Structures are given as structure tokens and as C-alpha cells.
PDB file of C-alpha atoms in Angstrom:
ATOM      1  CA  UNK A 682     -22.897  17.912  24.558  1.00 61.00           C
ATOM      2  CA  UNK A 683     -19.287  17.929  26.385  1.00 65.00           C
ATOM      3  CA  UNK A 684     -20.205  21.248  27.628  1.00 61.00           C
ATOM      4  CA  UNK A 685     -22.990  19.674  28.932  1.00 71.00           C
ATOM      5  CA  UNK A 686     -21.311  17.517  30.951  1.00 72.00           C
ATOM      6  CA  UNK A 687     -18.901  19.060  31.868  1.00 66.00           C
ATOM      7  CA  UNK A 688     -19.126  19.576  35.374  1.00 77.00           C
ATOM      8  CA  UNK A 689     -19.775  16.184  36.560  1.00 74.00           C
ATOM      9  CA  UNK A 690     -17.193  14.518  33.922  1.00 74.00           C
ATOM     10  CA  UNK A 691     -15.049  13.162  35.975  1.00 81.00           C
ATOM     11  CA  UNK A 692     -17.153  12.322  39.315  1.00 80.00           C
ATOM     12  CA  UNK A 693     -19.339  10.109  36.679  1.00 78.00           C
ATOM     13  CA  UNK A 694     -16.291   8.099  34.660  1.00 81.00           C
ATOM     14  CA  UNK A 695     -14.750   7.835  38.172  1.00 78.00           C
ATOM     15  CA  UNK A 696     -17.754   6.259  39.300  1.00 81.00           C
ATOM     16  CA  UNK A 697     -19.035   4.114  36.146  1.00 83.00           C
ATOM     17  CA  UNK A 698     -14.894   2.786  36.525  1.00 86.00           C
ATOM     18  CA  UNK A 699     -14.583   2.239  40.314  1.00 87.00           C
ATOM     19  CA  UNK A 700     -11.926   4.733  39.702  1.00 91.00           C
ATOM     20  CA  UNK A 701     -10.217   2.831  37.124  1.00 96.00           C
ATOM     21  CA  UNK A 702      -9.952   5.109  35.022  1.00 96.00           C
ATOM     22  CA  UNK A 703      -7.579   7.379  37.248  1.00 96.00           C
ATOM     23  CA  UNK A 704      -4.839   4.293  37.120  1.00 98.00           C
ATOM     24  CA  UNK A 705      -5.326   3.420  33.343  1.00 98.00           C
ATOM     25  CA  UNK A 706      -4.014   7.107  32.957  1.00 98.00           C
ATOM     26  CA  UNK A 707      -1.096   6.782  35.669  1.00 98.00           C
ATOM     27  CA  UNK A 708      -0.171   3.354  33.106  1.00 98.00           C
ATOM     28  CA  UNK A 709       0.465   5.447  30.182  1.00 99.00           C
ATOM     29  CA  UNK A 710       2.790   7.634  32.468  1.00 99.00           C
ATOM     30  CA  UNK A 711       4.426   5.259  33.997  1.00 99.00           C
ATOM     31  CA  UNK A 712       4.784   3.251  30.373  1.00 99.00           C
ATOM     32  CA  UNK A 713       6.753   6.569  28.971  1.00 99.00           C
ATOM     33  CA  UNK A 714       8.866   6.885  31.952  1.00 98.00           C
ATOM     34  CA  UNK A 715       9.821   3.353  32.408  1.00 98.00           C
ATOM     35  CA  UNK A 716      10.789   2.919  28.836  1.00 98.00           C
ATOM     36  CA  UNK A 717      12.386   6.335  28.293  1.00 98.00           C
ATOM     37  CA  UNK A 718      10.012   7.523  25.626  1.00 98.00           C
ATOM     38  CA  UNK A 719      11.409  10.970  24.651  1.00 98.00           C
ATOM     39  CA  UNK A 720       8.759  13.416  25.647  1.00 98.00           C
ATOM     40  CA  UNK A 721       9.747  17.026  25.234  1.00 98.00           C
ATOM     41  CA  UNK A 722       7.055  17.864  23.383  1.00 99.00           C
ATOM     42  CA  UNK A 723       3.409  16.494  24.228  1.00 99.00           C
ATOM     43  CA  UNK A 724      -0.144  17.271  22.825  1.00 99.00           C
ATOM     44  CA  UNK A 725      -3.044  15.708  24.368  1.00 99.00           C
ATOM     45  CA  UNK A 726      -6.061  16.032  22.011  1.00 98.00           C
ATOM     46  CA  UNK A 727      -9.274  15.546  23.317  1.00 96.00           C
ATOM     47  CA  UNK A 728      -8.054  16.748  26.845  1.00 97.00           C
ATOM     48  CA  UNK A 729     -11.096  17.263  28.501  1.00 95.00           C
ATOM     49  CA  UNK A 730     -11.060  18.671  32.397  1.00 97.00           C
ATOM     50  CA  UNK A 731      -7.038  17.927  31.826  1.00 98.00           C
ATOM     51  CA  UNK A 732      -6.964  14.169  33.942  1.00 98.00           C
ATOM     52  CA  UNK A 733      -4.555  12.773  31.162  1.00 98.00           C
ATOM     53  CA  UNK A 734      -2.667  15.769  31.187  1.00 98.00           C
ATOM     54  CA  UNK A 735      -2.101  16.121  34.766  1.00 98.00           C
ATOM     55  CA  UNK A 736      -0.144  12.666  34.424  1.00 98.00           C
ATOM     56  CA  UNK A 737       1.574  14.140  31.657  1.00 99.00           C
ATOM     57  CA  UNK A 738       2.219  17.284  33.089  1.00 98.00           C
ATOM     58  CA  UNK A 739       4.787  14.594  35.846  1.00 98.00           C
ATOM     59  CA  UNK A 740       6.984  14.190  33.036  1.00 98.00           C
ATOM     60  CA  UNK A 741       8.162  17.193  32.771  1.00 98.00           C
ATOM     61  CA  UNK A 742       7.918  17.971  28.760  1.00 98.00           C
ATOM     62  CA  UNK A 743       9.698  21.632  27.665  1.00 98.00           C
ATOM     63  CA  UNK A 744       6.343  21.984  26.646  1.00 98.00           C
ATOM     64  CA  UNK A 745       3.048  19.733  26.991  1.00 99.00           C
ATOM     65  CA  UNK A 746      -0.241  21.363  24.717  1.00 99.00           C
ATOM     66  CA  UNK A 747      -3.961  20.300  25.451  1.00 98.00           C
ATOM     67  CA  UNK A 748      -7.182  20.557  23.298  1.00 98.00           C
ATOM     68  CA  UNK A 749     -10.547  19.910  23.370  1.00 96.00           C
ATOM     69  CA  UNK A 750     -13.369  21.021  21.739  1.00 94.00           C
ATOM     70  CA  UNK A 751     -15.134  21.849  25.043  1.00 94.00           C
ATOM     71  CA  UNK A 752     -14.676  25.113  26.656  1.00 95.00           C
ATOM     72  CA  UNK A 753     -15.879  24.401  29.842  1.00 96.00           C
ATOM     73  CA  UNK A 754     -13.548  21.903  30.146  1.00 95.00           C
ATOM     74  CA  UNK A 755     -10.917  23.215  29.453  1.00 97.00           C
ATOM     75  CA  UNK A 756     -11.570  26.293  31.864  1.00 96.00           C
ATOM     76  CA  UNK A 757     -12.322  23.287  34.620  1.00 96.00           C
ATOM     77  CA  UNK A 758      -8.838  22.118  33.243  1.00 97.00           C
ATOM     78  CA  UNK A 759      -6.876  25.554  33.924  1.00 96.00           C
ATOM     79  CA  UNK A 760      -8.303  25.773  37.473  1.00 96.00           C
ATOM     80  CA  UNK A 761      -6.904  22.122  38.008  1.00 95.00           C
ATOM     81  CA  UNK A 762      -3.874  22.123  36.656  1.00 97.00           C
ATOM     82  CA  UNK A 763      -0.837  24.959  37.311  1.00 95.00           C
ATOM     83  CA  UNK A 764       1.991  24.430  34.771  1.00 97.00           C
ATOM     84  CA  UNK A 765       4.137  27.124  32.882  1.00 96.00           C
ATOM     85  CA  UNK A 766       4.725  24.534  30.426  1.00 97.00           C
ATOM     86  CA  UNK A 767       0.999  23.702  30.052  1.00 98.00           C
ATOM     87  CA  UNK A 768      -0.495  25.086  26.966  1.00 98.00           C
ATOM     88  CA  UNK A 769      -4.295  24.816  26.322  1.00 98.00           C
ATOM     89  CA  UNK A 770      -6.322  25.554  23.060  1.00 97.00           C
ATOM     90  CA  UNK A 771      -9.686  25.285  22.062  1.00 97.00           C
ATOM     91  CA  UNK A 772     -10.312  23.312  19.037  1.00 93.00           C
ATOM     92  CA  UNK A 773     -13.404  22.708  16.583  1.00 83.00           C
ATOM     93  CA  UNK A 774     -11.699  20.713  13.696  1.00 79.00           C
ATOM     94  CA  UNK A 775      -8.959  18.289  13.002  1.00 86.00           C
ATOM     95  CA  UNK A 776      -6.556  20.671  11.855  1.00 92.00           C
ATOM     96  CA  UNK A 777      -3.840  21.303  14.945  1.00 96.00           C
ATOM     97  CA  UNK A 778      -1.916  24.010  14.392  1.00 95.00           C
ATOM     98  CA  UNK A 779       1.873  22.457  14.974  1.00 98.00           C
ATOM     99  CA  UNK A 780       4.392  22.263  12.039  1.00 98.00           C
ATOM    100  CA  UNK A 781       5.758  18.751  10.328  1.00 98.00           C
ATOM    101  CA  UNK A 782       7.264  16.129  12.797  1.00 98.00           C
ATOM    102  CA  UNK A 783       7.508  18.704  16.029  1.00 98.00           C
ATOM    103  CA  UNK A 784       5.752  16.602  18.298  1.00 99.00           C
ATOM    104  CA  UNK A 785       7.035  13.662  20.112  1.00 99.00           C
ATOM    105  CA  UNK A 786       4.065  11.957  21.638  1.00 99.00           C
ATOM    106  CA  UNK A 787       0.117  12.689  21.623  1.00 99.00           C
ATOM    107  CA  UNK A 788      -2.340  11.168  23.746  1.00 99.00           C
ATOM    108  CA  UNK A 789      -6.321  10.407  23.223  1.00 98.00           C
ATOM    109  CA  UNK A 790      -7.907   9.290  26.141  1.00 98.00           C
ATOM    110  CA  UNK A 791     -11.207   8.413  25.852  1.00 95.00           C
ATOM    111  CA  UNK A 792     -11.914  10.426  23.019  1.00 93.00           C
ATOM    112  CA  UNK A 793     -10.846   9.631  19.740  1.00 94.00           C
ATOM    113  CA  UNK A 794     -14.082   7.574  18.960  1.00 92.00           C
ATOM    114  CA  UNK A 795     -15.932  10.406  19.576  1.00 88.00           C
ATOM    115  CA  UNK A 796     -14.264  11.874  16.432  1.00 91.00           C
ATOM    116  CA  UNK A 797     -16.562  12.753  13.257  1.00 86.00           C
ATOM    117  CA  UNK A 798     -13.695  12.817  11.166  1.00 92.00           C
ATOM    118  CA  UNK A 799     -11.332  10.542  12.131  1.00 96.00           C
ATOM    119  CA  UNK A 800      -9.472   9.617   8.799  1.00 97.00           C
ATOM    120  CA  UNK A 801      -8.410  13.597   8.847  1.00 97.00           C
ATOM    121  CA  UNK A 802      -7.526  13.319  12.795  1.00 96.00           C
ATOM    122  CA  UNK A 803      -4.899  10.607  12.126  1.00 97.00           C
ATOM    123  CA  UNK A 804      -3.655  12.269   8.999  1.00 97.00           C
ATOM    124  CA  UNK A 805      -2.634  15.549  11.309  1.00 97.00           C
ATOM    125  CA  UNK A 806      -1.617  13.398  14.114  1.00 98.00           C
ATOM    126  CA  UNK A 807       0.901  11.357  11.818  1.00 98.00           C
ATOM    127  CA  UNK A 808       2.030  15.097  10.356  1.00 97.00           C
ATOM    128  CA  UNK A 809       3.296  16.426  13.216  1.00 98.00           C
ATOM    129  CA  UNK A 810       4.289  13.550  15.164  1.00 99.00           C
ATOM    130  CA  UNK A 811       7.947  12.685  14.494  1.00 98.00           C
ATOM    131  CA  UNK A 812       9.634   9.628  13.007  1.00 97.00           C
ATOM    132  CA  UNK A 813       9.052   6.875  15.244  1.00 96.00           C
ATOM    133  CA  UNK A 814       7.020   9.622  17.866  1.00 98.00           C
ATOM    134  CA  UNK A 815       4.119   7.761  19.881  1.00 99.00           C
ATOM    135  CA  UNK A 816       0.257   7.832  19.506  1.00 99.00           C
ATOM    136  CA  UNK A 817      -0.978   6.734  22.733  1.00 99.00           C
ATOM    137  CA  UNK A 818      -4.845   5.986  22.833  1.00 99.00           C
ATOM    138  CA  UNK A 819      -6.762   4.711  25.625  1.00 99.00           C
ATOM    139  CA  UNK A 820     -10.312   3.998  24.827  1.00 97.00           C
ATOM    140  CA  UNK A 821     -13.055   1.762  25.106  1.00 94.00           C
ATOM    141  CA  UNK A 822     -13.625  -0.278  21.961  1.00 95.00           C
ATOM    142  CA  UNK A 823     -16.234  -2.861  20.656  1.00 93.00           C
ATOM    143  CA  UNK A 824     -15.651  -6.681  22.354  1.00 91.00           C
ATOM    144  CA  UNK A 825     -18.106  -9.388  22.034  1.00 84.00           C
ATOM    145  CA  UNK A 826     -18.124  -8.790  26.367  1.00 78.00           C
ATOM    146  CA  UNK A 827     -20.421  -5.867  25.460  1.00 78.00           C
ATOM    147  CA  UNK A 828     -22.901  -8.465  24.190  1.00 78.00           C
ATOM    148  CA  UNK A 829     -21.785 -12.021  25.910  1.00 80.00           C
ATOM    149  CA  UNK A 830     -21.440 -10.633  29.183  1.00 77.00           C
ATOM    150  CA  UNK A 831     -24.583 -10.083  30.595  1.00 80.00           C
ATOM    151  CA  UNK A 832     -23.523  -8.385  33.592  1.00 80.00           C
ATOM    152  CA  UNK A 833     -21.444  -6.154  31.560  1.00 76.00           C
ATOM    153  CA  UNK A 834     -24.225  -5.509  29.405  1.00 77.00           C
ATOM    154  CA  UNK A 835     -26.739  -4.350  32.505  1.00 82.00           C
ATOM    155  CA  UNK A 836     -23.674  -2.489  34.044  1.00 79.00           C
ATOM    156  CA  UNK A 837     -22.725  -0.199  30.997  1.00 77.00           C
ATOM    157  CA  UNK A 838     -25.786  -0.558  28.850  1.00 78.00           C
ATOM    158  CA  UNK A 839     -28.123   0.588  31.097  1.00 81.00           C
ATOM    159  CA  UNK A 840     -27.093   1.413  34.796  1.00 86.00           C
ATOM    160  CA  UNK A 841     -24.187   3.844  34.072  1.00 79.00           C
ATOM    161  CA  UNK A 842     -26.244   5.459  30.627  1.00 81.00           C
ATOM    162  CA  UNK A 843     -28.833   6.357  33.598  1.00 85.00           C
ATOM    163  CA  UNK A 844     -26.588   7.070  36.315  1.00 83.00           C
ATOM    164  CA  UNK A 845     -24.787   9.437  34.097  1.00 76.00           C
ATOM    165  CA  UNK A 846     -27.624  11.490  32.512  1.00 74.00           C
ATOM    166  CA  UNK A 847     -29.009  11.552  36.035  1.00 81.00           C
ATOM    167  CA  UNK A 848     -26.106  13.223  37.781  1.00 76.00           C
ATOM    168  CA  UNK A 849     -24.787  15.232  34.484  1.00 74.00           C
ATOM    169  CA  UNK A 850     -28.207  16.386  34.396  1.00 78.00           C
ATOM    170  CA  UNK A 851     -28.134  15.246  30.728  1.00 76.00           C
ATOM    171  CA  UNK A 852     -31.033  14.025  29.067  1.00 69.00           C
ATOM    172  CA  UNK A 853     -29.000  11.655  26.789  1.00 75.00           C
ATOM    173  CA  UNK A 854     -25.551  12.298  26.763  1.00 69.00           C
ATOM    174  CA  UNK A 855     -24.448   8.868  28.632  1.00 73.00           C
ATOM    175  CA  UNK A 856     -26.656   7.155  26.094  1.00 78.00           C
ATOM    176  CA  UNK A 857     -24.751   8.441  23.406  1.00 75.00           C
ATOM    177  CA  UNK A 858     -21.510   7.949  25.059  1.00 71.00           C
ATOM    178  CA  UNK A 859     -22.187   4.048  24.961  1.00 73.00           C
ATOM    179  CA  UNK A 860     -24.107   3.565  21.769  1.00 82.00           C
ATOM    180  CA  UNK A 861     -20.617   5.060  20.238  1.00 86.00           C
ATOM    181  CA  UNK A 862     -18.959   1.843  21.735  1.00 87.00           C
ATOM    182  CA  UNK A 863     -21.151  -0.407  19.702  1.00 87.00           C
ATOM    183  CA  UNK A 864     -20.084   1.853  16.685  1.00 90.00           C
ATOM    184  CA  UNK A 865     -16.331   2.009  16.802  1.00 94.00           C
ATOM    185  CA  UNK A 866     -13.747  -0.817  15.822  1.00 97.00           C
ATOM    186  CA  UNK A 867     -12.554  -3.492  18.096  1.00 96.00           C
ATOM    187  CA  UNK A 868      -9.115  -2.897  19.384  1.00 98.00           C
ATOM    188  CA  UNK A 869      -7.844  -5.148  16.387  1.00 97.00           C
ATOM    189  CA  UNK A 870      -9.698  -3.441  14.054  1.00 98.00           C
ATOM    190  CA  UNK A 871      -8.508  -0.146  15.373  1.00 98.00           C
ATOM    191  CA  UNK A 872      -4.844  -0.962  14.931  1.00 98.00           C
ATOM    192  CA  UNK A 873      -5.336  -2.017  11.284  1.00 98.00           C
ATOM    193  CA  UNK A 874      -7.179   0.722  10.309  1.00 98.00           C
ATOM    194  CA  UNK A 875      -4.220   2.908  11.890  1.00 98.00           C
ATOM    195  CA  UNK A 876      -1.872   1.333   9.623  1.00 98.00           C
ATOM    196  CA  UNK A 877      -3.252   2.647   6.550  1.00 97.00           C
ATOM    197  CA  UNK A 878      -2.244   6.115   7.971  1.00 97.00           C
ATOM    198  CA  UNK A 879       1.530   5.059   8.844  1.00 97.00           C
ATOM    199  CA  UNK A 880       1.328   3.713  12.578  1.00 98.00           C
ATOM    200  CA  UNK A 881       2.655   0.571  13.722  1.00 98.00           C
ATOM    201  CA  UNK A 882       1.808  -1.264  16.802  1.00 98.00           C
ATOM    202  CA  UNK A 883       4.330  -1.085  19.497  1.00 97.00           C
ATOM    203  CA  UNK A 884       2.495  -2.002  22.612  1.00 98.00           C
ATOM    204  CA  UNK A 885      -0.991  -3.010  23.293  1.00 98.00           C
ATOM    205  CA  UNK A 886      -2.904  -3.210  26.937  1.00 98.00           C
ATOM    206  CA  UNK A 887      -5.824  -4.976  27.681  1.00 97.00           C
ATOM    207  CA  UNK A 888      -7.125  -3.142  30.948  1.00 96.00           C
ATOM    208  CA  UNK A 889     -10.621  -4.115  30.571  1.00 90.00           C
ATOM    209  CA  UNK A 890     -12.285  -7.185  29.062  1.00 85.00           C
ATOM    210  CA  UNK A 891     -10.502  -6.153  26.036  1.00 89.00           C
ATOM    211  CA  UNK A 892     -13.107  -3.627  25.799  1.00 92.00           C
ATOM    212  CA  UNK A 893     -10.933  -0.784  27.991  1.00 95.00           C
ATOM    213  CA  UNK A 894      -7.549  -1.041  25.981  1.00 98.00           C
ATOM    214  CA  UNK A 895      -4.429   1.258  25.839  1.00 99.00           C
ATOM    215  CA  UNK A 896      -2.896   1.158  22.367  1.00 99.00           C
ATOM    216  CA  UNK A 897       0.706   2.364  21.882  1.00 99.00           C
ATOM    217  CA  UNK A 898       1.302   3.069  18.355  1.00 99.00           C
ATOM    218  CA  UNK A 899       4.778   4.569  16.226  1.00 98.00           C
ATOM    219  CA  UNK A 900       5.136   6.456  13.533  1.00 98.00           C
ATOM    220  CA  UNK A 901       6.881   4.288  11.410  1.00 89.00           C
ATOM    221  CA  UNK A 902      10.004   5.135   9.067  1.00 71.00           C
ATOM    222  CA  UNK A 903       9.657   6.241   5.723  1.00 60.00           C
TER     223      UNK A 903
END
């Protein structure tokens, strides 16, 4: 499906965000480097055509890694970005191929829901990340907006599910990019069911109705 998409990715969540999107990324960068988060070595999973990473790529990690389980995105992403210290890999299962506590921060942006096997995504994530290393996710999540909202309901229930599969060129794509809203956690939800895998909540931001929310998690001690 991502390959799909691919193409148009970013022209259509630019659009269906008023470009939104683009400054809910720049957040998270300007979160790390504001608060000194030590950064010198970065994966962002579920990279995509590389928008997350080319804020990440501004901090200037020794090294900064990027998946996805899309080639065509990623190729979009190597045209983008230029980086010595950028490092992209293709990916078709949870297992990431880092040793024990070598990472200090990963990033999911609008992604992780899309994950069939989540539990085993947050099991690897808190493997390699080190002792009090960050797990950054920014993500749309259920909200009672999504149904109380009317407006909201129209806007991303069924104007940008159409808009999307129209310009992606997609017969259903956007449709399934929504409906997995309505499946995944609320953002309170989310951070409980992280704690069962040995994150703590650090930081959270509401960007969006508390649908849109950036979630700053820790590895806690053990």
C-alpha cells in the first residue's frame, strides 16, 4: 500500500494538515535541542520519504538510521536528503538489527499504528534504546473529536479519505489510513499500554484536538 502512495505522500498529509504536519515535526526537534536530549545515535522507524528525518538529520547525531518498510520511499528519501551520517534500511519485520541499549532516541511519526505487531515493535525499541533513551511518537490517536466533532468528522472521515485516494491514485489507501484511527488507543491508552513494556511518560503534546499528539516517552531504570 505505502508503495502505493508513495509519490504523493507528502503533497497529501501536507494538504489534509494545512501543513501542520511539517511544524509538529520541527516540535520534536526543537523539544531535543532545547532540553539537551543526548542524540548521538538516532533511528527513525517508519521513516517514510525521510520528513522526520530531515529534522533529525539538524541535530547533528554521529550517526542517525532510517527504516521503513516501503522502498519507494525510502529511494524518494535518499534523493531528498544528503547526509554522510544518514543511514537507510529497508525493513519487513520488527526485528532492527542494533545491539542492547546503543541507541539514544527513536522516532515514529505517523506510523506506529500502522504496526501489525506492535507488542514485538516496542519490545525491540525498549532493547536497544538505552537507560533513560527517548521514544518519541507523533501520531494521530482515537478522541471522542473524531465522533463529537462533526466538522472533524466530514473533514477526515470523508473529504481527505477521497482527496487522498484521488490524488495518490489509490483506490482505498486513505480509507484505510483513517479507519486505523478509529482502531488504535487514545493517547492515554497508548501511554499505559507502553508501560507494560518499560516506558514512562516524560512529556506529552496535544497538537491536535487531542487526536494529533506527540508523546515523549523514557526508558525507565531497571
Amino acid at each position: 500500500m505505502f508503495d502505493e502512495i508513495a509519490h504523493k505522500y507528502d503533497f497529501i498529509n501536507h494538504l489534509m494538515t494545512f501543513y501542520m504536519d511539517n511544524y509538529w515535526r520541527w516540535k520534536i526537534y526543537k523539544h531535543i535541542k532545547n532540553n539537551n536530549i543526548k542524540c548521538k545515535n538516532i533511528l527513525d522507524i517508519a521513516s517514510g520519504t525521510g520528513e522526520m528525518t530531515k529534522k533529525l538529520v539538524r541535530l547533528k547525531p554521529e550517526i542517525l538510521y532510517a527504516c521503513d518498510i516501503s522502498e519507494k520511499m525510502l529511494k524518494l528519501q535518499k534523493k531528498k536528503i544528503k547526509d554522510d551520517n544518514l543511514k537507510l534500511f529497508l525493513t519487513n519485520d520488527h526485528k532492527l538489527p542494533f545491539n542492547n541499549e546503543s541507541v539514544d532516541i527513536v522516532t515514529a511519526a505517523f506510523g506506529i499504528r500502522n504496526f501489525a505487531n506492535l507488542d514485538e515493535y516496542m519490545k525491540e525499541i525498549h532493547r536497544i534504546l538505552k537507560y533513560n533513551g527517548y521514544f518519541i511518537v507523533l501520531d494521530m490517536f482515537y478522541s471522542v473529536s473524531l465522533d463529537k466533532n462533526l466538522f472533524y468528522k466530514f473533514y477526515f472521515g470523508k473529504l481527505i479519505p477521497r482527496l487522498g485516494n484521488f490524488f495518490s491514485g489509490s483506490k482505498s489507501a486513505y480509507d484505510y489510513l483513517f479507519k486505523s484511527v478509529y482502531s488504535f488507543y487514545s493517547v492515554n491508552e497508548f501511554i499505559e499500554y507502553c508501560t507494560k513494556f518499560g516506558f514512562s511518560n516524560k512529556f506529552l503534546q496535544n497538537n491536535l484536538l487531542n487526536t494529533v499528539n506527540t508523546v515523549y516517552l523514557i526508558k525507565r531504570e531497571q
